[in-house]
Amino acid sequence: MSSTMSYWISTSARSCIATLQGGRRLYSRCVSKRNLSIWRRLSWASSPLQNSSPCGTFTLQKVYRHTSTEEEDFHLQLSPEQVNEVLRAGESAHKILDLDSRVPNSVLRFESNQLAANSPVEDRRGVAACLQTSGLMFGVFDGHGGHACAQAVSERLFYYVAVSLMSHQTLEQMEGAMENMKPMLPILQWLKHPGDSVYKDITSVHLEHLRVYWQELLDLHMEMGLSIEEALMYSFQRLDSDISLEVQAPLEDEATKNLSLQVAFSGATACMAHVNGVHLHVANAGDCRAILGVQGDNGMWSCLPLTHDHNAWNEAELSRLKREHPETEDRTIVIDDRLLGVLMPCRAFGDVQLKWSKELQRSVLERGFDTEALNIYQFTPSHYYTPPYLTAKPEITYHRLRPQDKFLVLASDGLWDMLGNEDVVRLVVGYLSEAGRHKPDLAQRPTKLGLMQSLLLQRKASGLYAADQNAATHLIRHAIGSNEYGEMEPERLAAMLTLPEDLARMYRDDITVTVVYFNSEIIDAYYRGD
Amino acid sequence: MSRLVTDVMFHQFLSIIRRQRSSPRWQNWSLARSSASAAKAHSVTLPAQAQVVICGGGIMGTSVAYHLSKMGWKDIVLLEQGRLAAGSTRFCAGILSTARHLTIEQKMADYSNKLYQQLEQETGIQTGYVRTGSVFLAQTQDRLISLKRVNSRLNVIGIPSEIISPKKVAELHPFLNMHDLVGAMHVPEDAVVSSADVALALASAASQNGVQIYDRTSVLHVMVKKGQVTGVETDKGQIECQYFVNCAGQWAYELGLSNEEPVSIPLHACEHFYLLTRPLETPLQNNTPTIVDPDGRIYIRNWQGGILSGGFEKNPKPIFTEGKNQLEIQNLQEDWDHFEPLLSSLLRRMPELETLEIMKLVNCPETFTPDMRCIMGESPVVRGYFVLAGMNSAGLSFGGGAGKYLAEWIIHGYPSENVWELDLKRFGALQSSRTFLRHRVMEVMPLIYDLKVPRWDFQTGRQLRTSPLYDRLDAQGARWMEKHGFERPKYFVPPDKDLLSLEQSKTFYKPDWFDIVESEVKCCKEAVCVIDMSSFTKFEITSTGGQALEVLQFLFSNDLDVPVGHIVHTGMLNEAGGYENDCSIARLSKRSFFMISPTDQQVHCWAWLRNHMPEDSNLVLEDVTWKYTALNLIGPRAVDVLSELSYAPMTPDHFPTLFCKEMSVGYANGIRVMSMTHTGEPGFMLYIPIEYALHVYNEVMNVGQKYGIRNAGYYALRSLRIEKFFAFWGQDLNTLTTPLECGRESRVKLEKGLDFMGRDALLLQKQNGVYKRFTMFILEDHDTDLDLWPWWGEPIYRNGQYVGQTTSSAYSYSLERHVCLGFVHNFSEDTGEEQVVTADFINRGEYEIDIAGCRFQAKAKLYPIASLFTHKRRKEDVELSDLHGK
């Protein structure tokens, strides 16, 4: 079965161009300004000199540690209130209501936050409920070389997954609706943060491609839809191939054309979780990470990683790369801990510079794009012999939720660069015990007013009291505000937040965190019901 | 199990409360529960019917019950969901303070003070009443001005108070740091009292008067039939009743919404913290004055030898937004970190307290309203549904007086004082969004101790109702104020002009917009200005036959049987002849009338008309406020602009004053043009169907360019109408003022032989003479640049004797003087009783206006004024004293 499926994926990807050319196209003319305005250079694409030098911007990721001499450079101090304001700007939180009472929801609520280092931010996040099948999806997308690809993936990936999971009958209804120009069944319900960049409800081009995908699914005549593993696997790869093919297909509309070029020539790693009852699936491509916070019977907390980072420190990835390319390239495929010396993650969406042949890149770029204005240059890394070097094929983990699994943390590498898995679990647990009561930890409460005041002032100065109403904010606060010993330093936090735009990226990366809390009672009931 | 609370039980309750208070753990309720369950033997079934059902056994409910029963109503049931005096009343800090900003609030607090003082004697229940006095500290000159204003108003209503020096403050309180003070106000008769005991004493007295009190009985909802209360559904059964009083405190909002026809009671709770300490080494005297340090945001009173100190912080924590919520009730715990600024403030004020031992930090939610004034009165949608709630942390101070006024209201149909500022009907459904309330109370709570300066606008909950021109005007520099949710332009800041930031612009002196408004006023006088006045309440009354005229003739005091196209200024009077509304009515056709009233009349006037109009399907009353955008074209060139836009002659021969005609303006047809401006200046009001608003505005501005047209705002309008002595309902006029008292006899059809509401009262008044007269004062020796500006509420002195208070004031740019309006009384020198005020009495006096303790000479003018302006205008006679400013 699965071998026929992979064959089908590759053949359908090839047939895609033909379908595109033949199909009736409805190009959207409405492209948000954001996507057009700023195309940040891929640092490795625009300045090849940096490839050989270890001090390119990417390597700085690991050198964020803040030293005292630098602190003096930032005179602008933020008050604790202002710090909180900055930190909380990206907060969002939702309680998951039992919309569908047939299946009690194992997700209690989620809390999410995002802090930008790039301007504009290159991380994206998404949370949506599948409306035609059951389940909630959470995603974190870390863009590089601009935000276009991350934006596109965050907008589109969940649709592919949702469609893959649909039963044959539902797909037929969808197709019927499209054919007869009737209103379509709703596919997703997004749970957005008001500040998140607009998730366009699928534009018509994207819808066309999605339709092609489900038409092919229909042709498979599978009664029940794909399994979740298959759905995730194919959705990732299908979306990546669509992104790659869209830019090759002749598009008439200038705006759409430029956008798809930007999407294809930038990249994004993605990590998403699908939760349905006790079934948790995590699909990961790149260096975002998902971990579970587990509370054992003895009350002790531990951490269960659900993904592996796909980068040069991952032995399995190294051997995969070596296996996929001729032996002669063994020494050149990873240089300075980077794929071909340029890219940190070794799986990602987009980044066609590492997927297409040189000829294809040239021919596409020569097709009259205003590449200068878009700031896209053809760039071929050295030792570029047997593309593709990069894949969006995800690694999929299945975990059957147990009552002791309390929460899931999905975050971009911006967080994991600063905090270890155990730190993250510890902080969320700390946050939970503080937030529940918001009671000052004044166990040995001073009995005199004066002593109480000085204690309170100390607590205020150290920002210790749980100002955070959101675990994601709490994590971000500690990620950028903790010193080498894991202690909170308010001055450091304020300094990190006042960094000028152009410097911020040198000290910290975009950070996106989503914390999903599970409802242990429901999970417990599920087992007892079994 | 509900219980009839008997006399014996009050003493039980009392002992519970006492025990609690003396027990080191303030919130220890286990004792209370056990003794309460011992009383189960008393449980009885609820009566099947009663005249009045009161919901809420806190200080408000018991006070209403007390006063109703005192006034002779006996068939009253009071229901309390938990135990008596167990809500906010139990946790109340127990400070009774008469230093309030509104005169009506001062009177309520003063009455409460006197009531509580004698309550122990009356009922035999100890209330812990101790006359301590209170001291209000000023850290800044502005605060001192604010205190001086309150001080001069307290004195004239007979509450002793004085402004004292910091040195004197130190003498009044043992360990007060006074080095950063500039002065203070001492109110010696203020008191502290145990509010729970007061509530129990009131309940006990009421119960002796026949009121039946049931605790542990929850009201589920109120039953309504045909817009009238018919009964109450409780968890213990139904009670039929005529009147229902909602005194449910912070749950009043929920209870109001639980009705089938929801009653909107806009209030919202915030957490409120105060600190209790153990006694000092030498316990503090129980008559140590209460200290209020508004700049430090705290109050401090003596409490069992120690202190009780709380405050109103800048960052309040709203609570119960989603309604009553067990989780949040349990979470009501001490939050020391949140309290830190207040604690620091306390220790700055009293550094010696550092070594004082903490007993507890109490968290007791308090209820706040959108305008920081309490809510009382009858619901506009359900007759017989009364409300008394939303005390903004002053429940104890207001309890007695508010209960009295509400009892009068229920029994007589109106209270003995003007309470419009507190009337539930000042709000409508539009203020009852949970989001709005949550945001607004976060601004209101800090405002309790913020400096209250003239012309303060709320910053939260804005941009709710706007005219279609809002963005247009905003782009041209409009600064906005809000009335009844509607955004109205104050003035327009020219592009090259910078104004002070919000916080810095707070002043009791000349404001930064003075020159801006001056140029707008000048333009109104010399050229033409356009003011967006869309917020006015607009009703249409139509009928198939003559019913509309018939009804209106009865409800309004002026003769409305005028030719079609005429506009009549008229009052809508109550039986006593007082203004319930002051409006302009245009007769559109034989059978339909267009009525324009002040913005905040939308709910009140609607309810009044509904209640007084006969049930007649041929008579249609419609609120068309939202249908029209109103532009006021003021100025001598308005006529040119309009005639150019309509190709119609607009001269007085064709378009006399106070005339209304539907015509086309620009391309738009069906614009109601009225020759009046609400200011006494020449010009027109345009009532424009909203879809034409932008078009007409653009056309007016385009054509007006060559006549020097510009935008203007309400501040200019206000200056214009006050210098023309135009009274304004809600500020100058209220339900206790009659047309005769403000010289508007010509607007009353007394001679026509037609009956109308209030006619008998007016006839009697005409015969006997009036006891107060609306008078205009022109300040003589007042320096606009250097002296404090008048606002409203300044005492008026005649020959050195107090005779009344101002109701509004403005700077007149043409007289180059301040003008104040206000009522002059004639208090007998011997008895203090009110005597008839004749024109002669007014004219023969020497007047002074007291602004924050400083007296300024003033020249008094009676209505109608004739020769203030040397160049007399054509319209003046006709349109003088229109309603304005609405």
XYZ file of C-alpha atoms in Angstrom, chain A residues 79-489:
411
model
C 10.023 49.637 32.849
C 8.680 46.236 33.943
C 5.280 47.247 32.582
C 6.746 48.059 29.202
C 8.669 44.803 29.204
C 5.439 42.963 29.865
C 3.689 44.881 27.161
C 6.318 43.928 24.596
C 6.329 40.324 25.699
C 2.580 39.997 25.720
C 1.886 41.616 22.391
C 1.828 38.288 20.587
C -0.106 36.343 23.187
C -3.076 34.252 22.337
C -4.955 31.692 24.319
C -8.010 29.597 23.673
C -10.072 27.313 25.730
C -11.183 24.457 23.560
C -14.898 24.189 23.836
C -16.528 20.898 23.158
C -18.039 21.784 19.846
C -18.438 18.183 18.994
C -19.813 16.533 22.077
C -19.688 13.030 20.632
C -15.961 12.904 21.089
C -14.863 14.639 24.269
C -11.854 16.721 23.503
C -8.584 15.703 25.012
C -7.211 19.222 24.553
C -8.117 21.526 27.397
C -6.680 24.755 26.068
C -3.630 26.145 24.421
C -1.525 29.208 24.929
C 0.723 30.692 22.350
C 3.058 33.609 21.896
C 5.600 34.948 19.463
C 8.468 37.376 19.814
C 10.150 38.766 16.736
C 13.858 39.248 16.247
C 13.728 39.619 12.486
C 11.843 42.547 11.111
C 9.340 41.537 9.998
C 9.088 38.331 11.951
C 9.826 35.183 9.933
C 8.150 32.672 12.242
C 4.549 31.700 11.753
C 2.156 29.642 13.791
C -1.229 28.131 13.240
C -3.959 26.381 15.146
C -7.013 24.978 13.470
C -9.711 22.426 14.010
C -10.584 19.994 11.248
C -14.251 20.444 10.566
C -14.908 17.443 8.345
C -12.920 15.029 10.454
C -12.193 15.315 14.129
C -8.989 16.617 15.567
C -7.037 19.751 16.267
C -3.873 20.800 14.491
C -1.092 22.929 15.912
C 1.806 24.145 13.861
C 4.988 26.149 14.224
C 6.771 27.335 11.103
C 10.187 28.907 11.129
C 10.976 30.818 7.979
C 14.389 31.710 6.681
C 15.455 34.041 3.912
C 12.211 35.960 4.364
C 8.824 35.103 5.664
C 7.108 34.255 2.380
C 7.562 30.515 2.559
C 6.643 30.267 6.244
C 3.546 32.312 5.544
C 2.522 30.119 2.633
C 3.121 26.904 4.546
C 1.248 28.181 7.591
C -1.682 29.084 5.378
C -1.793 25.973 3.267
C -0.364 22.958 5.039
C -3.354 22.335 7.314
C -5.672 22.315 4.304
C -3.638 19.565 2.689
C -3.705 17.513 5.853
C -7.401 18.057 6.377
C -8.195 17.072 2.807
C -6.008 13.985 3.052
C -7.976 12.793 6.045
C -11.364 13.207 4.425
C -13.420 10.196 3.518
C -14.175 9.474 -0.099
C -17.724 10.639 0.391
C -16.705 14.007 1.809
C -14.260 14.520 -1.010
C -16.989 13.789 -3.496
C -19.164 16.395 -1.837
C -16.335 18.903 -2.038
C -15.764 18.160 -5.686
C -19.471 18.355 -6.389
C -19.691 21.726 -4.733
C -16.769 23.041 -6.746
C -18.163 21.749 -9.988
C -21.550 23.295 -9.464
C -20.135 26.541 -8.046
C -21.930 25.817 -4.809
C -20.619 26.789 -1.393
C -17.995 24.359 -0.235
C -18.007 22.494 3.018
C -15.872 24.381 5.498
C -12.562 22.601 5.888
C -10.869 24.303 8.806
C -11.705 26.530 11.664
C -8.715 28.714 12.461
C -8.055 29.825 15.993
C -6.001 32.881 15.329
C -4.238 35.540 17.239
C -5.596 38.908 16.126
C -2.077 40.132 15.354
C -1.108 37.148 13.223
C -0.646 38.051 9.625
C -3.777 37.371 7.689
C -4.434 33.802 6.828
C -6.089 34.307 3.556
C -8.878 31.857 3.264
C -7.353 29.914 0.479
C -6.767 32.031 -2.574
C -8.141 30.702 -5.789
C -4.790 29.532 -7.152
C -4.098 27.612 -4.020
C -7.595 26.255 -4.048
C -7.079 25.027 -7.596
C -4.033 23.106 -6.483
C -5.754 21.764 -3.453
C -8.544 20.619 -5.716
C -6.149 18.832 -7.997
C -4.828 17.079 -4.913
C -8.225 15.913 -3.731
C -9.204 14.901 -7.248
C -6.245 12.587 -7.223
C -7.207 11.326 -3.797
C -10.653 10.633 -5.224
C -9.122 8.625 -8.004
C -7.595 6.340 -5.414
C -11.081 5.271 -4.327
C -10.244 4.885 -0.721
C -13.307 4.665 1.442
C -11.954 6.088 4.674
C -9.308 8.568 3.648
C -5.666 8.219 4.477
C -4.333 7.262 7.853
C -2.980 10.181 9.818
C 0.610 9.104 9.270
C 0.088 8.913 5.541
C -1.840 12.137 5.492
C 0.928 14.027 7.216
C 3.624 12.440 5.089
C 1.933 13.175 1.790
C 0.688 16.611 2.756
C 4.152 17.864 3.555
C 5.628 16.550 0.358
C 2.716 17.468 -1.801
C 2.652 21.049 -0.579
C 6.380 21.352 -1.119
C 6.091 20.050 -4.625
C 3.179 22.382 -5.298
C 5.241 25.315 -4.098
C 8.025 24.224 -6.375
C 5.744 23.678 -9.367
C 3.738 26.849 -9.012
C 6.712 28.978 -9.762
C 7.572 26.882 -12.803
C 4.102 27.116 -14.228
C 3.442 30.147 -16.365
C 1.391 32.578 -14.352
C -0.069 35.655 -15.912
C -0.667 37.741 -12.892
C 2.439 39.666 -11.875
C 1.668 39.765 -8.184
C 0.928 36.057 -7.886
C 3.982 35.290 -9.957
C 6.277 37.307 -7.742
C 4.737 35.868 -4.639
C 5.203 32.290 -5.712
C 8.780 33.079 -6.624
C 9.399 34.501 -3.190
C 7.807 31.493 -1.582
C 9.891 29.051 -3.560
C 13.153 30.896 -3.070
C 12.757 31.289 0.665
C 12.404 28.422 3.069
C 10.598 27.248 6.153
C 10.887 24.410 8.596
C 7.688 23.078 10.014
C 6.561 21.114 12.991
C 2.940 20.227 13.440
C 0.872 18.121 15.785
C -2.459 16.496 15.123
C -4.464 15.596 18.217
C -7.532 13.448 18.021
C -8.671 11.858 21.264
C -5.697 10.031 22.668
C -3.934 9.902 19.321
C -1.164 12.399 18.991
C 0.800 12.591 15.758
C 3.693 14.916 15.294
C 5.253 15.629 11.926
C 8.499 17.499 11.783
C 10.752 18.735 9.016
C 13.629 20.876 10.201
C 14.749 22.153 13.547
C 11.526 23.106 15.285
C 10.806 20.800 18.155
C 7.907 19.280 20.040
C 8.125 17.843 23.525
C 5.659 16.397 26.004
C 5.558 17.319 29.667
C 4.908 14.132 31.620
C 4.078 13.852 35.290
C 4.915 10.460 36.671
C 2.961 8.641 39.358
C 5.353 9.912 41.992
C 4.574 13.467 40.952
C 7.959 13.954 39.309
C 8.009 15.718 35.992
C 9.927 14.529 32.990
C 10.224 15.375 29.370
C 9.444 13.220 26.358
C 10.832 14.599 23.103
C 8.593 13.808 20.138
C 10.839 15.021 17.336
C 14.441 14.955 16.310
C 16.061 18.112 15.050
C 17.028 17.734 11.441
C 20.403 19.372 11.427
C 24.062 18.553 11.339
C 24.120 17.406 14.926
C 21.726 14.600 14.117
C 23.709 11.497 13.196
C 20.749 9.846 11.535
C 20.272 12.817 9.274
C 23.945 12.854 8.362
C 23.840 9.256 7.358
C 20.602 9.802 5.464
C 22.239 12.579 3.465
C 25.259 10.475 2.770
C 23.083 7.579 1.741
C 21.136 9.713 -0.693
C 24.160 11.172 -2.419
C 27.213 9.589 -4.007
C 30.073 8.702 -1.738
C 32.245 11.285 -3.395
C 30.173 13.984 -1.744
C 30.512 12.620 1.781
C 32.919 15.346 2.787
C 31.218 18.233 1.080
C 27.589 17.622 1.867
C 27.853 19.097 5.348
C 30.392 21.845 5.885
C 30.648 23.833 9.086
C 27.623 22.029 10.410
C 25.570 23.288 7.510
C 24.048 21.590 4.546
C 26.467 22.375 1.720
C 27.883 24.974 4.076
C 24.821 27.178 3.834
C 21.743 25.917 5.568
C 21.320 24.872 9.177
C 18.267 22.631 8.936
C 18.543 19.747 6.504
C 14.835 19.440 5.854
C 12.682 22.365 4.842
C 9.936 23.633 2.598
C 10.874 25.903 -0.292
C 14.568 26.650 -0.747
C 14.502 25.530 -4.362
C 18.137 26.615 -4.651
C 18.940 23.389 -2.863
C 16.362 21.296 -4.652
C 16.410 22.220 -8.305
C 19.084 21.573 -10.817
C 21.178 24.565 -11.791
C 19.578 24.563 -15.212
C 16.080 24.673 -13.867
C 16.939 27.547 -11.529
C 18.446 29.490 -14.365
C 15.590 28.902 -16.741
C 13.003 29.921 -14.167
C 14.830 33.032 -13.125
C 15.382 34.049 -16.707
C 11.687 34.004 -17.383
C 11.342 37.698 -16.886
C 11.027 38.025 -13.167
C 12.112 41.315 -11.773
C 14.560 39.495 -9.583
C 16.471 42.599 -8.609
C 13.442 44.203 -7.107
C 12.582 40.981 -5.351
C 16.132 40.624 -4.203
C 16.462 37.106 -5.546
C 19.630 35.967 -7.168
C 20.558 32.689 -8.526
C 23.050 31.245 -6.223
C 24.575 27.882 -6.386
C 26.558 26.620 -3.445
C 29.808 24.970 -4.181
C 29.741 21.183 -4.436
C 26.258 21.296 -5.895
C 26.293 18.089 -7.879
C 23.295 15.884 -7.230
C 20.271 17.909 -6.271
C 17.941 17.732 -4.515
C 19.844 18.077 -1.276
C 16.915 19.262 0.717
C 13.583 17.613 1.351
C 10.364 18.499 3.083
C 9.661 14.881 3.924
C 8.645 14.901 7.555
C 9.584 12.580 10.332
C 6.405 11.343 11.938
C 5.974 10.314 15.525
C 2.925 8.680 16.960
C 2.192 8.891 20.640
C -0.809 7.497 22.420
C -1.668 10.035 25.076
C -1.706 8.779 28.643
C -3.234 10.453 31.667
C 0.231 11.449 32.812
C 0.876 13.441 29.630
C -0.019 16.936 30.723
C 1.131 19.285 28.036
C 2.798 19.582 24.659
C 5.224 22.342 23.782
C 5.809 23.190 20.129
C 8.406 25.828 19.477
C 10.739 27.174 16.866
C 14.492 26.812 17.305
C 14.624 30.323 18.744
C 13.425 28.847 22.008
C 15.453 25.656 21.945
C 18.665 27.569 21.314
C 18.166 29.189 24.685
C 16.472 26.535 26.769
C 16.859 22.804 27.068
C 13.917 20.403 27.047
C 14.061 19.936 30.815
C 14.230 23.693 31.381
C 11.122 24.135 29.311
C 9.171 21.502 31.216
C 10.353 22.921 34.515
C 9.288 26.447 33.511
C 5.847 25.382 32.321
C 5.302 23.420 35.513
C 6.461 26.408 37.538
C 4.141 28.617 35.597
C 1.220 26.255 36.165
C 1.681 26.143 39.896
C 2.062 29.948 40.075
C -0.739 30.811 37.703
C -3.253 28.553 39.368
C -3.159 30.598 42.488
C -1.314 33.759 41.682
C -0.580 33.696 45.348
C 2.669 35.284 46.290
C 5.150 32.783 47.529
C 5.289 34.425 50.877
C 5.434 31.196 52.789
C 7.243 32.753 55.686
C 5.321 35.919 55.394
C 6.890 38.804 57.197
C 4.651 39.979 59.960
C 5.681 43.612 59.918
C 4.564 46.116 57.338
C 8.077 47.413 56.706
C 9.553 43.996 56.052
C 6.654 43.089 53.855
C 7.196 46.221 51.811
C 10.867 45.571 51.257
C 10.153 41.985 50.275
C 7.503 43.118 47.823
C 9.816 45.711 46.355
C 12.467 43.049 45.902
C 10.002 40.791 44.186
C 8.887 43.626 41.971
C 12.445 44.522 41.044
C 13.317 40.978 40.162
C 10.117 40.582 38.204
C 9.667 37.362 40.090
C 6.031 37.513 40.664
C 4.126 35.639 38.066
C 3.149 38.443 35.786
C 2.564 35.986 33.008
C -0.901 34.747 32.256
C 0.402 32.639 29.435
C 2.905 29.800 29.584
C 4.328 30.731 26.189
C 5.091 34.240 27.427
C 6.672 32.759 30.510
C 8.940 30.583 28.371
C 9.943 33.465 26.112
C 10.633 35.668 29.108
C 12.982 33.099 30.542
C 14.514 32.210 27.202
C 15.815 35.699 26.667
C 16.020 36.948 30.226
C 17.867 34.136 31.999
C 21.585 34.239 32.576
C 24.035 31.377 32.347
C 22.797 29.959 35.621
C 19.172 29.993 34.623
C 18.390 32.959 36.856
C 16.105 35.711 35.736
C 17.857 39.024 35.192
